[in-house]
Short mmCIF file of C-alpha atoms in Angstrom, two decimals:
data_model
loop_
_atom_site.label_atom_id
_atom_site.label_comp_id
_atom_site.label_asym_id
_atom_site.label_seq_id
_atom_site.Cartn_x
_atom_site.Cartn_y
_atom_site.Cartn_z
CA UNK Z 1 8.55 -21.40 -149.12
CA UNK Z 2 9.27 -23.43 -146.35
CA UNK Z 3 12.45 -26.43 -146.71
CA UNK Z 4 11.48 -29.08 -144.17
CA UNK Z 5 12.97 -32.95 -143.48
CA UNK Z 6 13.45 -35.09 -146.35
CA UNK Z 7 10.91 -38.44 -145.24
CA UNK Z 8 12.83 -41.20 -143.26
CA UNK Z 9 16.08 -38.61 -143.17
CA UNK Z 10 18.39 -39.51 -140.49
CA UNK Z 11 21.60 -38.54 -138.88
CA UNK Z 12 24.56 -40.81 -139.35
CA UNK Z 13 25.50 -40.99 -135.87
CA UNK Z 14 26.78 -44.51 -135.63
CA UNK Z 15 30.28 -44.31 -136.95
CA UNK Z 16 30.30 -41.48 -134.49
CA UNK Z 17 29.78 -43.72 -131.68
CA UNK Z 18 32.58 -45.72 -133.07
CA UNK Z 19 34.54 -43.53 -133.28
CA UNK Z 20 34.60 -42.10 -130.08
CA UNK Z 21 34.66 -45.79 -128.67
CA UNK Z 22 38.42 -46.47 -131.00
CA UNK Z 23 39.43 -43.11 -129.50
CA UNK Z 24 38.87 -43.98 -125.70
CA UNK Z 25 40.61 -47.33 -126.73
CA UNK Z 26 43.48 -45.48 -127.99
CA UNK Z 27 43.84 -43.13 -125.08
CA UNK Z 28 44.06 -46.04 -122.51
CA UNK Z 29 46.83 -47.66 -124.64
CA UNK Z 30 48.77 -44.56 -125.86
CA UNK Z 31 48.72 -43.73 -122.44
CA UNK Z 32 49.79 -46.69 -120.67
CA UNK Z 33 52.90 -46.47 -123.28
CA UNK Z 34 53.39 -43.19 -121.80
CA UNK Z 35 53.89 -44.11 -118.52
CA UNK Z 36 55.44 -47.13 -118.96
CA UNK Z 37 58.40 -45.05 -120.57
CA UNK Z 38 58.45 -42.24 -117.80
CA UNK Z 39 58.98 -45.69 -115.40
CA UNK Z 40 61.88 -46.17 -117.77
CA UNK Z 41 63.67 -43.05 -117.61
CA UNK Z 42 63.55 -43.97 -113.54
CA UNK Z 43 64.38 -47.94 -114.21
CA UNK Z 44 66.50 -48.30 -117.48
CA UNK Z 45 66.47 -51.53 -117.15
CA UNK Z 46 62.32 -51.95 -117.82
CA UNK Z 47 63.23 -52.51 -121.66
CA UNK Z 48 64.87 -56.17 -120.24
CA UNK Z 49 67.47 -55.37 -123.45
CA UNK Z 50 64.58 -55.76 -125.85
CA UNK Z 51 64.52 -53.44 -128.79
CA UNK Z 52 61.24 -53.27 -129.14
CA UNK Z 53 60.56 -52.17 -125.25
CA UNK Z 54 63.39 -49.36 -125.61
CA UNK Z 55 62.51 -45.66 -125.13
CA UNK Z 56 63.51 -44.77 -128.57
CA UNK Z 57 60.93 -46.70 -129.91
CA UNK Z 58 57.78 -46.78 -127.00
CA UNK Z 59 58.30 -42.92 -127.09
CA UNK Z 60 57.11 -42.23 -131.01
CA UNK Z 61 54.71 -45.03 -129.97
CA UNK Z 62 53.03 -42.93 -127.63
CA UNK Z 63 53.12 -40.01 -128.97
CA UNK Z 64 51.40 -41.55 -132.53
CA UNK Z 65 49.16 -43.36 -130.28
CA UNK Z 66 47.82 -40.64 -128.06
CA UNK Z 67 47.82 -37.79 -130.84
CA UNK Z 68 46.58 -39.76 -133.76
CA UNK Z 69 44.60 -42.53 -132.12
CA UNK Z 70 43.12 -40.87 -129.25
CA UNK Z 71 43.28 -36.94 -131.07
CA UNK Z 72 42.16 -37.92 -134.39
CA UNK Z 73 39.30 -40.10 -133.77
CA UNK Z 74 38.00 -37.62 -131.11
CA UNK Z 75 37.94 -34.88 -134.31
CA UNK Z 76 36.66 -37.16 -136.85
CA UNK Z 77 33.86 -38.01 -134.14
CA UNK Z 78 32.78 -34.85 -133.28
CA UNK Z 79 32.94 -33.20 -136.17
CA UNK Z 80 31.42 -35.94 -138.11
CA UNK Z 81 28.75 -35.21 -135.29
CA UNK Z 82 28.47 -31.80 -135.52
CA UNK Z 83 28.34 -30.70 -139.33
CA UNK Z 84 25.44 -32.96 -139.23
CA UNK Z 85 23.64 -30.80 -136.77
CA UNK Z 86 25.07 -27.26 -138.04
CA UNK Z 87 23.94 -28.13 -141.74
CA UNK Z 88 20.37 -29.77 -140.47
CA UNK Z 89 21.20 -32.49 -143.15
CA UNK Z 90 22.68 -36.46 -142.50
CA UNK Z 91 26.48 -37.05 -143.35
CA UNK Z 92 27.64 -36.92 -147.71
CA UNK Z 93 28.60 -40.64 -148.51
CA UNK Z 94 28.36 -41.73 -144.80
CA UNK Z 95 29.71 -45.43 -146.46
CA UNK Z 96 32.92 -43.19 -146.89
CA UNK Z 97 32.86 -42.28 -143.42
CA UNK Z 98 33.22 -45.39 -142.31
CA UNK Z 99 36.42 -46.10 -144.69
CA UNK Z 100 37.76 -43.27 -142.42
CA UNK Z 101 36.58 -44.79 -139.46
CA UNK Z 102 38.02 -48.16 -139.66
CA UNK Z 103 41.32 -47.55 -142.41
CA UNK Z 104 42.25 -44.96 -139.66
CA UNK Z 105 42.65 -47.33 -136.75
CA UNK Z 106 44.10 -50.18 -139.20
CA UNK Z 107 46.43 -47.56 -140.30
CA UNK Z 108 47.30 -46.53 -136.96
CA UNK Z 109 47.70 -50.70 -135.64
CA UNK Z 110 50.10 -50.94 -138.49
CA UNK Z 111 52.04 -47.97 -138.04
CA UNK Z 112 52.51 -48.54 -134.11
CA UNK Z 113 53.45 -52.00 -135.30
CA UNK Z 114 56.47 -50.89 -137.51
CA UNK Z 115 57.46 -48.65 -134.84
CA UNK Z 116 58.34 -51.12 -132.54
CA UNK Z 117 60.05 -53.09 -135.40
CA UNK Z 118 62.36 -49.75 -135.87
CA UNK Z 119 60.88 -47.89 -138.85
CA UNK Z 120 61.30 -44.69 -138.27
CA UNK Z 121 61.62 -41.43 -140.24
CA UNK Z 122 63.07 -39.64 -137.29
CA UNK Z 123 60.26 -36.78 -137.77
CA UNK Z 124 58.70 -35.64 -134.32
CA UNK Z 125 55.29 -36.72 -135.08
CA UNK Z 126 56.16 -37.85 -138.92
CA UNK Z 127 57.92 -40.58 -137.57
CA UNK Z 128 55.77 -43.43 -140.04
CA UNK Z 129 57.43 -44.30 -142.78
CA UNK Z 130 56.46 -43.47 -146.25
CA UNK Z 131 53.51 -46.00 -147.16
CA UNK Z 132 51.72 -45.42 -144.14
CA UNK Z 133 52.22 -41.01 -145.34
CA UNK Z 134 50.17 -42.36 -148.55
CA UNK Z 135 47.41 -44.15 -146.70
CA UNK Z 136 47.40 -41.12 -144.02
CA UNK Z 137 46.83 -38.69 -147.04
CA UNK Z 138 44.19 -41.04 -148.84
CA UNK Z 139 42.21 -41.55 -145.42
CA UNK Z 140 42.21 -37.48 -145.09
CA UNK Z 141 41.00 -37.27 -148.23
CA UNK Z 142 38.26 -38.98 -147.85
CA UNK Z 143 37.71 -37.58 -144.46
CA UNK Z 144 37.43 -34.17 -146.10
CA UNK Z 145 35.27 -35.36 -149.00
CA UNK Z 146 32.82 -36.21 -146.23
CA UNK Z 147 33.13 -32.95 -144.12
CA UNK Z 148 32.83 -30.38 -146.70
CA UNK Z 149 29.99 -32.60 -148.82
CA UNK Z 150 27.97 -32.17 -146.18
CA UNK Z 151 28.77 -28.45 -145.28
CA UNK Z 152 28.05 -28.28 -149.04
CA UNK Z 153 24.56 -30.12 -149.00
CA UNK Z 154 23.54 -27.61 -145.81
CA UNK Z 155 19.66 -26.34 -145.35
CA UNK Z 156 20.76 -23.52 -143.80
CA UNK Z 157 23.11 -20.34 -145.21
CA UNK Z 158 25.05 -19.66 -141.77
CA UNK Z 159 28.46 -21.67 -141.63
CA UNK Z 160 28.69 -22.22 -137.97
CA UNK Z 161 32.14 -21.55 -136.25
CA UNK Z 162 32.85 -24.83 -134.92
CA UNK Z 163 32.99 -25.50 -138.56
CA UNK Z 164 35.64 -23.12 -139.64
CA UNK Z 165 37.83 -24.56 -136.93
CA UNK Z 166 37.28 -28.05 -137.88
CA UNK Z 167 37.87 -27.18 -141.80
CA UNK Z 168 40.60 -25.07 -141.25
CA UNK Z 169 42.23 -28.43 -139.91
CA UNK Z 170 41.72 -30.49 -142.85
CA UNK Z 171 43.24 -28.20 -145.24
CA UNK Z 172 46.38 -27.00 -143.24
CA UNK Z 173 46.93 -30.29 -142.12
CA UNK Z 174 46.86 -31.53 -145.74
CA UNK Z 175 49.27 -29.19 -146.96
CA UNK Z 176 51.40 -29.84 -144.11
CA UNK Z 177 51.39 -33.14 -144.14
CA UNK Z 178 51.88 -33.76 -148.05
CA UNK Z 179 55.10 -31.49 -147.65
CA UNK Z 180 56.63 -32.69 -144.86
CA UNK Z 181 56.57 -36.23 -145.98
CA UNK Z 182 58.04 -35.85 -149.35
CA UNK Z 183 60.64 -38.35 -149.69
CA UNK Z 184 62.19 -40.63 -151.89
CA UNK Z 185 62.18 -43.96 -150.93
CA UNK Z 186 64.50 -46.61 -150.89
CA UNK Z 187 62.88 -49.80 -149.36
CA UNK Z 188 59.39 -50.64 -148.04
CA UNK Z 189 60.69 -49.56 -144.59
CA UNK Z 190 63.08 -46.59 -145.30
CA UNK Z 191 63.16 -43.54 -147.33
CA UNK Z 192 64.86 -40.29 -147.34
CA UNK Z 193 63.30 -37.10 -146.84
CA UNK Z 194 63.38 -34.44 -150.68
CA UNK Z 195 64.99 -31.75 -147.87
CA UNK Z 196 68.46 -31.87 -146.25
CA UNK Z 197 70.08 -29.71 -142.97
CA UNK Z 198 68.29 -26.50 -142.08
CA UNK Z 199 65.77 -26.62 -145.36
CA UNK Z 200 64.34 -30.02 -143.62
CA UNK Z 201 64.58 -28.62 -139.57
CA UNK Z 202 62.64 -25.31 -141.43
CA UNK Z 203 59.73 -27.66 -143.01
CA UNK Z 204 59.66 -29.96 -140.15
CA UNK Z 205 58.81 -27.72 -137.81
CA UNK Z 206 56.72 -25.95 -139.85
CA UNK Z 207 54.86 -29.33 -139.78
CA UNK Z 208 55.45 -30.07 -136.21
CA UNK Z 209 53.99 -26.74 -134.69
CA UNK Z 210 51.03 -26.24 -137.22
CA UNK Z 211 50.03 -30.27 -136.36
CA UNK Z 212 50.19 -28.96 -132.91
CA UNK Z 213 48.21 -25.38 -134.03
CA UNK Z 214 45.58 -26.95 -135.99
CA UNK Z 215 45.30 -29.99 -135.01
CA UNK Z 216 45.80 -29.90 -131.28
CA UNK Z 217 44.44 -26.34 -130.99
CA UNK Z 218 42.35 -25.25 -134.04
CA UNK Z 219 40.65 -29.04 -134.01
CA UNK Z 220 39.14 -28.84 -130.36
CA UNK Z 221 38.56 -25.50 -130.66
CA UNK Z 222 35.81 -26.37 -133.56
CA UNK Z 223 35.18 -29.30 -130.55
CA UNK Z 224 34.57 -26.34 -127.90
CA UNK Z 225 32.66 -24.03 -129.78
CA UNK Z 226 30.08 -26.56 -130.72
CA UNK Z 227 30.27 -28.26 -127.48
CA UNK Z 228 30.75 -25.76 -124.83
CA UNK Z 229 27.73 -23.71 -125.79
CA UNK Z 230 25.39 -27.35 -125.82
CA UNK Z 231 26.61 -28.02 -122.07
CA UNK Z 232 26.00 -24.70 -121.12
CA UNK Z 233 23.05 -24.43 -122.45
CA UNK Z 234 23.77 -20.85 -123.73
CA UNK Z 235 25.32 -19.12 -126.85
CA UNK Z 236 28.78 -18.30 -127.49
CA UNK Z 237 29.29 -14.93 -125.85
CA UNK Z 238 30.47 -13.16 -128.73
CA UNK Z 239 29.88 -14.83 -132.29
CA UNK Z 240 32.13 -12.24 -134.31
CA UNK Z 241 35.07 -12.21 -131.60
CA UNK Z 242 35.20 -15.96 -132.33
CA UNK Z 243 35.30 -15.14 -136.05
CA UNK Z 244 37.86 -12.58 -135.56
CA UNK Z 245 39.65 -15.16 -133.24
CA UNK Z 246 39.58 -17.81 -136.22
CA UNK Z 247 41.06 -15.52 -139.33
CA UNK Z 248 43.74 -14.17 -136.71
CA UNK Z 249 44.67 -17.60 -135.75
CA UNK Z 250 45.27 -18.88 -139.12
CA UNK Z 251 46.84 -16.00 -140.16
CA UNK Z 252 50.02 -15.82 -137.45
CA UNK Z 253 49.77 -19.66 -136.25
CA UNK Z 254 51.58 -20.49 -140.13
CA UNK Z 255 54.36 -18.61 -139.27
CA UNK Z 256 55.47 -19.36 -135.73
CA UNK Z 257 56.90 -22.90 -136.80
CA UNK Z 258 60.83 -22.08 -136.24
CA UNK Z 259 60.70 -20.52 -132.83
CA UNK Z 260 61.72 -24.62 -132.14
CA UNK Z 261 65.03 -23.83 -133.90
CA UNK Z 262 66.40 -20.68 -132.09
CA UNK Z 263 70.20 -20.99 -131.64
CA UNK Z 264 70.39 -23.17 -134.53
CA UNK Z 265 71.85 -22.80 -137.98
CA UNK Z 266 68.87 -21.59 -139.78
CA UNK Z 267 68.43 -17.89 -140.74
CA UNK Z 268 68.65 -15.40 -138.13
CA UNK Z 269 65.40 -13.42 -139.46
CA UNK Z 270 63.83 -16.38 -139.54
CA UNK Z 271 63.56 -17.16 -135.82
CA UNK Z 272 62.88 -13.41 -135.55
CA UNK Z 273 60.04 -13.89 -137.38
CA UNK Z 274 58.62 -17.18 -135.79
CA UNK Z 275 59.10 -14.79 -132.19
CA UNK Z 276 57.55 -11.90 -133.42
CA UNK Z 277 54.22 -14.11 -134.88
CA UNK Z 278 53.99 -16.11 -131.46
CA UNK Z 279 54.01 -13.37 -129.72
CA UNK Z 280 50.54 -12.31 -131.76
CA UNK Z 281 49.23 -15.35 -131.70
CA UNK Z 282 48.29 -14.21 -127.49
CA UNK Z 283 45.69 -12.02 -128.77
CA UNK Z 284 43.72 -14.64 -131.08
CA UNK Z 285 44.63 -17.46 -128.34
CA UNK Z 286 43.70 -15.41 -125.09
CA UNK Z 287 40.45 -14.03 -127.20
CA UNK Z 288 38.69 -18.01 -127.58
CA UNK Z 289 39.85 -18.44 -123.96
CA UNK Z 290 37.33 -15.27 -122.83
CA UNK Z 291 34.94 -15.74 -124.99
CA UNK Z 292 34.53 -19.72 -123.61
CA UNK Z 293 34.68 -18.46 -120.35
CA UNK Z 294 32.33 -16.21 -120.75
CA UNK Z 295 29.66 -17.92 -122.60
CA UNK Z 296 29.94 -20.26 -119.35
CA UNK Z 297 29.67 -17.70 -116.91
CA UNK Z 298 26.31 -17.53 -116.51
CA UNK Z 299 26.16 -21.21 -116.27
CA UNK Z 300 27.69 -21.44 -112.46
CA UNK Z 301 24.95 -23.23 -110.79
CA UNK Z 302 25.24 -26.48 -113.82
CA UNK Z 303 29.16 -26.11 -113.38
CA UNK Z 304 28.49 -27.12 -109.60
CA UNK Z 305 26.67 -30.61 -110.81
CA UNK Z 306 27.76 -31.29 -114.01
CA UNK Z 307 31.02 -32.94 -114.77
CA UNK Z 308 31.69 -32.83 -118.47
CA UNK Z 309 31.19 -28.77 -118.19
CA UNK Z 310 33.68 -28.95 -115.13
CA UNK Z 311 36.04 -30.46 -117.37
CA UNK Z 312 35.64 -28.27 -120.82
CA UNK Z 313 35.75 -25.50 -118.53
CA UNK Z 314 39.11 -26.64 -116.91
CA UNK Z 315 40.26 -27.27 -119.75
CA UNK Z 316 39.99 -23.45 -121.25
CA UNK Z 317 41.87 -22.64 -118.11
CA UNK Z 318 45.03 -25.28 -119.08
CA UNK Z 319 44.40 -23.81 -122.64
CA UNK Z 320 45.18 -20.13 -121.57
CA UNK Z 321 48.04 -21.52 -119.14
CA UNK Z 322 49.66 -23.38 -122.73
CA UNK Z 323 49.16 -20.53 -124.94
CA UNK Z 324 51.01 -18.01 -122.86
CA UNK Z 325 53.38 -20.43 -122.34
CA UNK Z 326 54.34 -20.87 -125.32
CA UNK Z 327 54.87 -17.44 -126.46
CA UNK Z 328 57.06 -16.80 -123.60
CA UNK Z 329 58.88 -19.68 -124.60
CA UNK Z 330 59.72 -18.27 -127.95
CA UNK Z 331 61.35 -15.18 -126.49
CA UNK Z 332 65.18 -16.15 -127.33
CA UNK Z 333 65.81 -14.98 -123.58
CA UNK Z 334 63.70 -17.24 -121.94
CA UNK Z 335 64.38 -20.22 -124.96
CA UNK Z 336 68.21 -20.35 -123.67
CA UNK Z 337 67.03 -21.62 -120.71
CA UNK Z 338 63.76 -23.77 -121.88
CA UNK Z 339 66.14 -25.03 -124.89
CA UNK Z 340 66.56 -28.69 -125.14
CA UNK Z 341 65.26 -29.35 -121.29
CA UNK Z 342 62.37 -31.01 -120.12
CA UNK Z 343 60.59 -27.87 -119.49
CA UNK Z 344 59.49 -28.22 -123.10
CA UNK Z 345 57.97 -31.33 -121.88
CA UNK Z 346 55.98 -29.52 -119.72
CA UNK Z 347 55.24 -27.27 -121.64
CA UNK Z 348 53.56 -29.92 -124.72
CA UNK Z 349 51.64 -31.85 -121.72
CA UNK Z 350 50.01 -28.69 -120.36
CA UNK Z 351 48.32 -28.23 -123.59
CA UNK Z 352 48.28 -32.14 -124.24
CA UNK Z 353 46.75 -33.16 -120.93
CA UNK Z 354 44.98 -29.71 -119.44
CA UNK Z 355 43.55 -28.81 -122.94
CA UNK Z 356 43.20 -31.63 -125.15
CA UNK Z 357 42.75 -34.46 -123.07
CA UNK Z 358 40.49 -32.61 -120.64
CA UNK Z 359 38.19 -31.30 -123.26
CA UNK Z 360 37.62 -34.38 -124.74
CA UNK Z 361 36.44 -36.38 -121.89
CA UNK Z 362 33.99 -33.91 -121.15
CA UNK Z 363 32.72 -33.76 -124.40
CA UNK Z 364 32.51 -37.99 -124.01
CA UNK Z 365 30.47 -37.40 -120.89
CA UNK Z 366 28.47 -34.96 -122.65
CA UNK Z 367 28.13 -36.68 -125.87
CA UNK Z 368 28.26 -40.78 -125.40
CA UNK Z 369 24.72 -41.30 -122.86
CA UNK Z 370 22.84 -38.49 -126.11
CA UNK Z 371 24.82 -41.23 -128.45
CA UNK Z 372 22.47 -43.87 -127.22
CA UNK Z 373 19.90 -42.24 -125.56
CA UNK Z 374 20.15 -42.69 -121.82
CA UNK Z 375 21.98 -40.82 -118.76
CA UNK Z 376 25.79 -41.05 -117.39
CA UNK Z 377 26.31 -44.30 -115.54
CA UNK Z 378 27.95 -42.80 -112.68
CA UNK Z 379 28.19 -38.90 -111.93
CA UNK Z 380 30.06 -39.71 -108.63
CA UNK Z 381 32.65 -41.63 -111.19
CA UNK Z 382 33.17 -38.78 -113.31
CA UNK Z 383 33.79 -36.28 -110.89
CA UNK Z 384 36.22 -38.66 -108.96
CA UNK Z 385 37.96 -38.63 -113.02
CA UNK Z 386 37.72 -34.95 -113.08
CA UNK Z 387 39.93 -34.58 -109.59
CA UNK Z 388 42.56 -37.26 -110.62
CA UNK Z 389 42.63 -35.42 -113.85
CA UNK Z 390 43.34 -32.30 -112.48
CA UNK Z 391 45.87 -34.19 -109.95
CA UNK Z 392 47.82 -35.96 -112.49
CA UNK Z 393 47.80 -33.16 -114.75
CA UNK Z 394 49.21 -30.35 -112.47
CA UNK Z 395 52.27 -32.68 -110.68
CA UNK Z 396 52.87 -33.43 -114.50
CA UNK Z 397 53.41 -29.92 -115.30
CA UNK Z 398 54.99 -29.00 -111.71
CA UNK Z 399 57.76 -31.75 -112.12
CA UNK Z 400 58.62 -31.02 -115.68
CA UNK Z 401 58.88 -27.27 -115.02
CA UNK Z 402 61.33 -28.04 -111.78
CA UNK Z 403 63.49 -30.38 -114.26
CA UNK Z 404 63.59 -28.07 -117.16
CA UNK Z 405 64.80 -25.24 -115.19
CA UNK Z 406 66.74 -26.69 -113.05
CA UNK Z 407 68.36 -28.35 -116.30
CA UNK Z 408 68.65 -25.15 -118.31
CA UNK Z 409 70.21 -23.36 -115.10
CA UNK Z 410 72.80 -26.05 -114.35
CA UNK Z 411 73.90 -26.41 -117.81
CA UNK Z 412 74.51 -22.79 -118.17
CA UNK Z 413 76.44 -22.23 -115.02
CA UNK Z 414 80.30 -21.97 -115.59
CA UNK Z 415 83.23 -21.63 -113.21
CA UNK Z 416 85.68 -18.99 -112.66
CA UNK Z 417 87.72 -19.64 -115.74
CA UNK Z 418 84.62 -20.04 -118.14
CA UNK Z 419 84.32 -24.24 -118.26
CA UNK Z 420 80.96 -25.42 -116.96
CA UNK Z 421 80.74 -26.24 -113.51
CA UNK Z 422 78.39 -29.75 -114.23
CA UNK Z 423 78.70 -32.07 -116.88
CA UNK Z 424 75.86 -33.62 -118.71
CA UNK Z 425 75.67 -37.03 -116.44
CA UNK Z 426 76.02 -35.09 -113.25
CA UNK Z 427 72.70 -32.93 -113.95
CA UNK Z 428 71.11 -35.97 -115.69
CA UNK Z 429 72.39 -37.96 -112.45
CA UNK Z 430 69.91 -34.81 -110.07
CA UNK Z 431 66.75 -35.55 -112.10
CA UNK Z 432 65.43 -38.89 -110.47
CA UNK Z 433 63.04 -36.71 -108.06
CA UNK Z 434 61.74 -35.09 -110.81
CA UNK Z 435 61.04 -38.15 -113.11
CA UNK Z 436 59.51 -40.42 -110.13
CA UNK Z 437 56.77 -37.81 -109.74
CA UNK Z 438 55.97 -37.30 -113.44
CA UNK Z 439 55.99 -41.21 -113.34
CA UNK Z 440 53.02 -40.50 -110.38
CA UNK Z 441 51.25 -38.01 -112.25
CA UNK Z 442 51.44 -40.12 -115.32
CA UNK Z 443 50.07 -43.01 -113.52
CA UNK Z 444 47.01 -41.20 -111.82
CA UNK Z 445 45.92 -39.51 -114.98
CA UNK Z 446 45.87 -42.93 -116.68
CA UNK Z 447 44.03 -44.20 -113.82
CA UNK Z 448 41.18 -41.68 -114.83
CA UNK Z 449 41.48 -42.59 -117.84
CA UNK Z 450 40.52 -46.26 -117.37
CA UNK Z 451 37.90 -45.27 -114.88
CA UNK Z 452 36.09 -43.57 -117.38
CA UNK Z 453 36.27 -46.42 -119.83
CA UNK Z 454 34.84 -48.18 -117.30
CA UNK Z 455 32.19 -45.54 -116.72
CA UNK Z 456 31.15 -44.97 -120.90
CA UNK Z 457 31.75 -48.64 -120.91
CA UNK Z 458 28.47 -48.95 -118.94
CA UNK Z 459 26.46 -46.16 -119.78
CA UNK Z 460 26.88 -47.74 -123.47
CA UNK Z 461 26.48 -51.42 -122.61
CA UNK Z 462 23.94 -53.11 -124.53
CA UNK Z 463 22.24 -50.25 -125.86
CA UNK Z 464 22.42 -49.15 -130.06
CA UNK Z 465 22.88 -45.63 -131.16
CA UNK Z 466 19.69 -44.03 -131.06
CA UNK Z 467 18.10 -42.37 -134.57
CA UNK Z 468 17.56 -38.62 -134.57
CA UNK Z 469 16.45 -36.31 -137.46
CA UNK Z 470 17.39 -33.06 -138.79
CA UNK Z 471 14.53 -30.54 -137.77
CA UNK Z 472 12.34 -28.62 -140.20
CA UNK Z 473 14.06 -25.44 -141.46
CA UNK Z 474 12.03 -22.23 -142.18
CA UNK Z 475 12.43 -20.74 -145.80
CA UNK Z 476 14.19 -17.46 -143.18
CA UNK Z 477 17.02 -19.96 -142.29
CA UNK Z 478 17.79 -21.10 -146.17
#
């Protein structure tokens, strides 16, 4: 028996295309915020004593902005894209994709909004105040109503890996949102969180590192494995290492949440714990890395001409760099230094810039001109986006490292009768070098950024989203 096409079938690719446009939209502005703050922290005076323009409230701007706007949208897109094409069938209730589509970005606009007006939960990336954690958890929902209908509705047995990644995000980030946003409120614009002291530093960062483990990491990795092997043209080296990879992922990833608290008042074992798990999670992390690199290796003549491989393939570089990082930062050793200094800073924009960042715009070069049906508007353009990129990414991660240990050094020094030998505003007063040239490297990766808007902006110009349809499927594929 042979399971073919439905008649007139077709992929639901244009909320992807919008998608992907809202998220290069959101990129440009979440990182114009960003820079505009790292000027700040060099010129105090840029807020001009407005409350809206002060750090404290640009800075959860940004962050919502760049991981939310630009991160989110960049998931929904692709994955919306590729469940299609990994189930051979057209997206479930693709009218209900588009309520994700557009009460995503409306949420977003009126979150940022009420962040500059001073709402604020005071949650690193929870910051949005309770009715905006309802419509967040509504528009999730949905978006998982969509992603595992059509995984459900699929013509072929095989779940494909990209699409454990990708689910694996919805559900963690579910759970960890619904948790970490339990609160009782007390006005439209403020509420209290259900958790008080260490119980709410334990569940926050419990939230804060699994957004950043599946969502920043398990998301784009279901983004690289689907992508990676398309623009390489080859299959992922080792299908069961990446299987392996995903269960041992999920598995330590959960735990490794209070390694942001060592030195603090919550349970000793605890932090033990969170060490001990990031400290695994090398082996899952370092195991995607290889088996990305070496699914392109045989690909070295394309990597010399094409620029969307250059940059998912830099970017699995920047994602080994962050994921030893990070374990090394857990160590309580190394943590008494990296504590409460901007080499945390670097540390986040290594994985935010050199892995998440990077990977998507190559999978926009890659994906936007097969959106519409047409070729890159300018090669020479992306390339010239793939050197700033690099630039701007490795002076951001070079300054931040010289200012976080330089930081963690000075404040630990003490004189001969055990007082230390520099007070806060005198090592805060040494850090102007440091913060011009993240200000730089800020500035030049933006610059990329808008160049290629520019470039997508013209390869899409005037041209619809073209139709494709799910190929036949043999009865040996059912």
């Amino acid at each position: 028996m042979v399971s073919g096409t439905v008649e007139g079938e077709r992929y639901f690719d244009r909320v992807v295309t919008a998608l992907v446009m809202f998220s290069v939209i959101w990129a440009v502005l979440g990182m114009t915020v960003g820079v505009y703050i790292a000027a700040e922290l060099i010129w105090p005076t840029l807020d001009f004593g407005l409350p809206w323009l002060s750090f404290g409230r640009l800075r959860p701007l940004h962050t919502n902005a760049v991981i939310f706007g630009f991160g989110v949208s960049a998931l929904m897109g692709t994955a919306f894209y590729s469940v299609q094409r990994t189930s051979h069938v057209p997206l479930y209730a693709p009218r209900l994709a588009w309520f994700c589509c557009y009460a995503w970005q409306f949420t977003l606009l009126l979150g940022g909004l009420s962040l500059l007006a001073g709402w604020n939960t005071s949650k690193e990336y929870a910051e949005l105040e309770w009715p905006f954690d309802i419509a967040i958890t509504v528009i999730w929902v949905c978006f998982a109503i969509v992603f595992f209908g059509t995984i459900a509705r699929r013509r072929i047995k095989p779940i494909y890996v990209s699409n454990w990644f990708y689910g694996g995000m919805i559900i963690v980030i579910a759970m960890i949102h619904i948790v970490n946003s339990l609160a009782i409120p007390v006005t439209i614009s403020k509420s209290y969180s259900l958790f008080a002291g260490a119980q709410d530093a334990i569940v926050q960062w419990w939230y804060g590192h699994n957004a950043v483990g599946f969502l920043l990491t398990g998301g784009f990795l279901g983004m690289m494995y689907y992508f990676l092997p398309k623009q390489a043209d080859r299959p992922i080296w080792s299908y069961r290492l990446s299987i392996v990879a995903f269960w041992a992922f999920t598995y330590s990833y959960i735990w490794a949440g209070p390694h942001h608290l060592h030195y603090s008042s919550i349970p000793d074992w605890v932090q033990s714990l969170a060490v001990a798990m990031s400290l695994i999670l090398l082996a899952p992390s370092w195991a995607t890395m290889i088996n990305g690199i070496m699914t392109v290796s045989g690909a070295s003549q394309k990597l010399r001409t094409d620029p969307a491989l250059k940059f998912i393939v830099l970017s699995l570089a920047f994602y080994g760099l962050a994921t030893f990082e990070g374990p090394m930062l857990a160590i309580k050793s190394v943590n008494v230094i990296s504590h409460y200094t901007d080499w945390t800073i670097g540390h986040v924009h290594s994985g935010a810039l050199g892995w998440n960042a990077l990977i998507t715009f190559g999978t926009f070069y890659f994906l936007v001109p097969r959106l519409v049906g047409t070729v890159l508007y300018s090669v020479r353009l992306a390339n010239i986006h793939f050197w700033m990129a690099l630039a701007g990414t490795m002076l951001y991660i070079l300054a931040m490292w010289g200012a976080g240990v330089s930081q963690g050094l000075l404040w630990l020094s003490l004189d001969e009768i055990g007082e230390l030998s520099f007070s806060f505003k005198d090592i805060m007063a040494s850090m102007p070098p440091y913060y011009a040239l993240r200000f730089v490297a800020g500035l030049v990766f933006l610059l990329g950024a808008v160049l290629m808007t520019y470039n997508l902006y013209m390869t899409i110009r005037g041209r619809r989203t073209i139709h494709v349809r799910p190929p036949a499927v043999t009865s040996h594929q059912v």
